[in-house]
GROMACS .gro file of C-alpha atoms in nm:
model
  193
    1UNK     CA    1   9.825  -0.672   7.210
    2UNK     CA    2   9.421  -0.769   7.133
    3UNK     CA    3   9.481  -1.107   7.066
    4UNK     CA    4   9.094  -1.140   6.967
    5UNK     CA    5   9.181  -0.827   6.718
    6UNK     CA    6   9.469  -0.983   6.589
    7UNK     CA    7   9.314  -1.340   6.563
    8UNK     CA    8   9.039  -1.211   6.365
    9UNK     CA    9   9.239  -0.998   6.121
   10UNK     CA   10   9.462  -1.277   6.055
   11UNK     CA   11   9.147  -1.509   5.950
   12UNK     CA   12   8.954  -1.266   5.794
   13UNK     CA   13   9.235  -1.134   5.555
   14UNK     CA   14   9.381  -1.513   5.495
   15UNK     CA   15   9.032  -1.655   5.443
   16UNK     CA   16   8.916  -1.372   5.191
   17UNK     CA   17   8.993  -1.411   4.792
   18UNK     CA   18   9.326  -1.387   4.694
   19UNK     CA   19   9.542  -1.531   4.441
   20UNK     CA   20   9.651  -1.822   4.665
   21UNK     CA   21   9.290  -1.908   4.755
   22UNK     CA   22   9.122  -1.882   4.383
   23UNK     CA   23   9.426  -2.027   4.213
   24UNK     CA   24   9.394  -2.343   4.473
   25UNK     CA   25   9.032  -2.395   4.455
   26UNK     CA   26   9.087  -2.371   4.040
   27UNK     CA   27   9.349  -2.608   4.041
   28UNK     CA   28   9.176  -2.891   4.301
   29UNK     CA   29   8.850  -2.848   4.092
   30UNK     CA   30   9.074  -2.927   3.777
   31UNK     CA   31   9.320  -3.152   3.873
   32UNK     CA   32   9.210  -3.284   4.215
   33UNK     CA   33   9.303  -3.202   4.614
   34UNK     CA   34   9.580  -3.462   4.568
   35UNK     CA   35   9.806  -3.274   4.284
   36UNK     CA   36   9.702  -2.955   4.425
   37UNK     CA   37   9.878  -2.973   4.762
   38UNK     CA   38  10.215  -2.916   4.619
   39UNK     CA   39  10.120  -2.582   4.514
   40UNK     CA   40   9.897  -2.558   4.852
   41UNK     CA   41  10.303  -2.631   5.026
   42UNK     CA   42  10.454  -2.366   4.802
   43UNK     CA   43  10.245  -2.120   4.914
   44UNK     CA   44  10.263  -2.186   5.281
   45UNK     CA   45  10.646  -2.167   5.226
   46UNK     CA   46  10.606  -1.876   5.037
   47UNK     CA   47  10.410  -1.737   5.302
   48UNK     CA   48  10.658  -1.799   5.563
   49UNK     CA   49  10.937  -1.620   5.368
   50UNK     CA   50  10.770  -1.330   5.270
   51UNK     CA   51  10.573  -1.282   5.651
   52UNK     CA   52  10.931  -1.362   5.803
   53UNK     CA   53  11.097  -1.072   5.547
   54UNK     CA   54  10.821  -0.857   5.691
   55UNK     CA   55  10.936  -0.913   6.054
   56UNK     CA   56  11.306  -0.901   6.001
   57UNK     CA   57  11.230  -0.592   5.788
   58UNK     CA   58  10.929  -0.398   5.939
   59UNK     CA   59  11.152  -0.122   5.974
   60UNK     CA   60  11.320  -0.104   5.628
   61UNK     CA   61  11.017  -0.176   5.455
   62UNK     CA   62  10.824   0.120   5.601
   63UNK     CA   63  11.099   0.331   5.514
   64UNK     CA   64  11.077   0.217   5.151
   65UNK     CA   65  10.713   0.119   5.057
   66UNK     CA   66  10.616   0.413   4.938
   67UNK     CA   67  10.885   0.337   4.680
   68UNK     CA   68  10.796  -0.023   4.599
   69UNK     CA   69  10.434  -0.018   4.648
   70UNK     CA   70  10.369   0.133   4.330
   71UNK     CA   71  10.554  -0.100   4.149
   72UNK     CA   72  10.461  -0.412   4.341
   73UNK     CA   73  10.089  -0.313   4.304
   74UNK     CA   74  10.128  -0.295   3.936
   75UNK     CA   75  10.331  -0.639   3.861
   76UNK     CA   76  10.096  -0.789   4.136
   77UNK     CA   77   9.756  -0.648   3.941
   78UNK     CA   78   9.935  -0.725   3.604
   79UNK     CA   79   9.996  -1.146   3.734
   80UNK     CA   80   9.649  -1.167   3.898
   81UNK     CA   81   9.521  -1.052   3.521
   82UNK     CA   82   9.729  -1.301   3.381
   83UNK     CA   83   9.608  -1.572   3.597
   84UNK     CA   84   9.270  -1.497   3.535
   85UNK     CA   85   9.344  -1.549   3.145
   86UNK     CA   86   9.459  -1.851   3.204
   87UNK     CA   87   9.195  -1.977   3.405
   88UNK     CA   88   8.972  -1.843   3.149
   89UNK     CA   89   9.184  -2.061   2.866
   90UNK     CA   90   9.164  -2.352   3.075
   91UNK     CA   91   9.062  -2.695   2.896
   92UNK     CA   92   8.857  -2.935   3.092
   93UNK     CA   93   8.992  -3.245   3.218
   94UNK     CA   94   9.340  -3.115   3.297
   95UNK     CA   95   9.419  -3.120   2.917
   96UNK     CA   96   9.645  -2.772   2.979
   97UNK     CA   97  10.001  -2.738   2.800
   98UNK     CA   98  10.133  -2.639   3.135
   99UNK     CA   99   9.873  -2.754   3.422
  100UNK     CA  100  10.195  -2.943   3.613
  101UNK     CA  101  10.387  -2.631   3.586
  102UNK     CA  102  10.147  -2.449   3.731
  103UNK     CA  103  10.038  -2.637   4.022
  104UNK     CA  104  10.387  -2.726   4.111
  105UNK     CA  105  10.550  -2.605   4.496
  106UNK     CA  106  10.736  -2.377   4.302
  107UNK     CA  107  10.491  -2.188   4.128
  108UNK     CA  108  10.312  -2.134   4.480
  109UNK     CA  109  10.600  -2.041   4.652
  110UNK     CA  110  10.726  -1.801   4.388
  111UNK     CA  111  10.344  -1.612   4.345
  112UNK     CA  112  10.413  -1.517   4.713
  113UNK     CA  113  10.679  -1.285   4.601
  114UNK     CA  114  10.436  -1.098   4.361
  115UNK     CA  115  10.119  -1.115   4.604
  116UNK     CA  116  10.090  -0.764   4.733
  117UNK     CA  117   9.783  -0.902   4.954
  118UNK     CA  118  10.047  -1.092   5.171
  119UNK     CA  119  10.306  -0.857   5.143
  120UNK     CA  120  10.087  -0.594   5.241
  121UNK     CA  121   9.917  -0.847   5.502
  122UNK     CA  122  10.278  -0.901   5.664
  123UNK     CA  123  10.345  -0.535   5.728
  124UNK     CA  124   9.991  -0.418   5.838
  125UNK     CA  125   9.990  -0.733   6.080
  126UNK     CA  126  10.384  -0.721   6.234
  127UNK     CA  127  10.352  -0.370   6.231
  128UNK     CA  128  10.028  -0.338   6.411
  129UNK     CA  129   9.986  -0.645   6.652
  130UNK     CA  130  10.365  -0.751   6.690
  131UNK     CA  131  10.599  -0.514   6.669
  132UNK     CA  132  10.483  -0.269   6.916
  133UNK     CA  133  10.491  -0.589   7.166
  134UNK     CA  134  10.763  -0.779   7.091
  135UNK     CA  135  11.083  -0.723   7.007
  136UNK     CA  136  11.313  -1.120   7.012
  137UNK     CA  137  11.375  -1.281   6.706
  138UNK     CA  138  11.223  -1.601   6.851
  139UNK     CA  139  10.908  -1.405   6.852
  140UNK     CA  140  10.908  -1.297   6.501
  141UNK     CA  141  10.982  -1.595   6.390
  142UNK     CA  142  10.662  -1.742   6.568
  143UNK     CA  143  10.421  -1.491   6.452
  144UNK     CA  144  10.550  -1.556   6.109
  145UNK     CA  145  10.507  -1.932   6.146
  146UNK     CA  146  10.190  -1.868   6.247
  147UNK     CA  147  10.049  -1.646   5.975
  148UNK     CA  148  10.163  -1.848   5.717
  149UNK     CA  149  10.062  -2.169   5.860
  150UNK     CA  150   9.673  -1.969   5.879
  151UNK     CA  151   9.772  -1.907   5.555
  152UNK     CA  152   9.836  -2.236   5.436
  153UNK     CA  153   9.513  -2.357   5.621
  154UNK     CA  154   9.268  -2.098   5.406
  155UNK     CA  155   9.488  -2.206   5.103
  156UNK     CA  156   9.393  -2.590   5.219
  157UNK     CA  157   9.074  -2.520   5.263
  158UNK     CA  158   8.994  -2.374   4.912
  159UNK     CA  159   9.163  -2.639   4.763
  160UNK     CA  160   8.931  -2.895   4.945
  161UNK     CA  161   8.643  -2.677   4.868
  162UNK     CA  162   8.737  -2.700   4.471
  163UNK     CA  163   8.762  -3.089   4.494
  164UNK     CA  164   8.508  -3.147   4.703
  165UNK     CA  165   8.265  -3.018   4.412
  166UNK     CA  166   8.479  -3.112   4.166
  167UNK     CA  167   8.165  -3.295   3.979
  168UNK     CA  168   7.957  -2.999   3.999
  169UNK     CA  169   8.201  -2.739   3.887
  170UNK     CA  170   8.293  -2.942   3.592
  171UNK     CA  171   7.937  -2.954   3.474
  172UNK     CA  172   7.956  -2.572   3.495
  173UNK     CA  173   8.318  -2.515   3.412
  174UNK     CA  174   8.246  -2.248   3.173
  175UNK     CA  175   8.066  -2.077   3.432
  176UNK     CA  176   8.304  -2.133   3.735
  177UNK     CA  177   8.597  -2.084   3.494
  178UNK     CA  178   8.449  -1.717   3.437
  179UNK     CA  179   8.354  -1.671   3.797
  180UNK     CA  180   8.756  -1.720   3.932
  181UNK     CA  181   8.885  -1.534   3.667
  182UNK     CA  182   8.612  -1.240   3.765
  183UNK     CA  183   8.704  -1.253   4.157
  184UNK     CA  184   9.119  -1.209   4.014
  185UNK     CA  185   9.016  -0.914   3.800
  186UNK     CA  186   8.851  -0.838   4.124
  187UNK     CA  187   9.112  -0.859   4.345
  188UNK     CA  188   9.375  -0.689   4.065
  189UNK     CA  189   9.115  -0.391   4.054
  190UNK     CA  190   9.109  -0.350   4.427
  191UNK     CA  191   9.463  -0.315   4.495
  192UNK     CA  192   9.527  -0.127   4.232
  193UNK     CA  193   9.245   0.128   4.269
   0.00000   0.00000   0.00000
């Protein structure tokens, strides 16, 4: 295995815009790095179950994708739309019917099972790098730890990137508001087409 190949796919694909990373930076800018790390934890979690469903499942899933890939794509596309609505609808100063529902552990957790980024992200990456290699549990289990603790880092990092210019973003919250909800319809478009 490249370990410099698989190292850099790993970053580059959990660093990039995704759900996880715009919804995290969205939420710290609104409600602050503090609340948002319990959806940051979801995620990671999430991550972890879904990457380790990839592993224990490679085979299964490659049989079947072609199957559920359509239908993932389009109730992954159809969520990221809805998320960008709502960031859209936002209210400033975390004044949101259901902000705390959203930024809750579960909420990140659960958008893991609708992210076709990851899902897709787990197969390409056990497929390619790991399961040509490897073969023990133990070692799924690490690559999977790994990969969603990367992740959880990119998801960490967007967060802190949100707070950190928390004051600036809320003096253009219109215009960062649009600009999150753009990069989902972004990120909806590309999967889809």
């Amino acid at each position: 295995m490249s370990v410099v190949s698989f190292l850099v796919f790993a970053f580059v694909t959990s660093f990039t815009p995704g759900p996880n990373n715009i919804m995290a930076m969205a939420f710290a800018n609104q409600y602050g790095f503090k609340r948002t790390l319990k959806f940051c934890l979801g995620v990671g979690v999430g991550c972890f179950l879904i990457l380790l469903a990839c592993s224990s499942f490679n085979m299964l899933l490659g049989t079947y994708l072609p199957k559920v890939e359509f239908f993932m794509t389009i109730l992954g596309a159809s969520y990221m739309l809805y998320l960008a609505f709502k960031i859209l609808k936002s209210k400033p100063d975390g004044k949101n019917d259901s902000g705390d529902k959203n930024i809750s552990f579960s909420a990140g957790m659960m958008l893991q099972f609708i992210n076709p980024k990851l899902i897709l992200y787990g197969i390409t990456a056990i497929s390619t790098f790991v399961l040509p290699y490897y073969s023990s549990p133990s070692s799924f289990f690490m690559f999977s730890l790994f990969l969603a603790f990367l992740g959880f880092a990119a998801t960490i990092c967007w967060a802190f990137f949100g707070a950190l210019f928390q004051k600036v973003l809320r003096q253009y919250r219109t215009q960062f508001n649009v600009l999150m909800a753009l990069l989902l319809v972004y990120s909806a478009a590309s999967i889809l087409f």
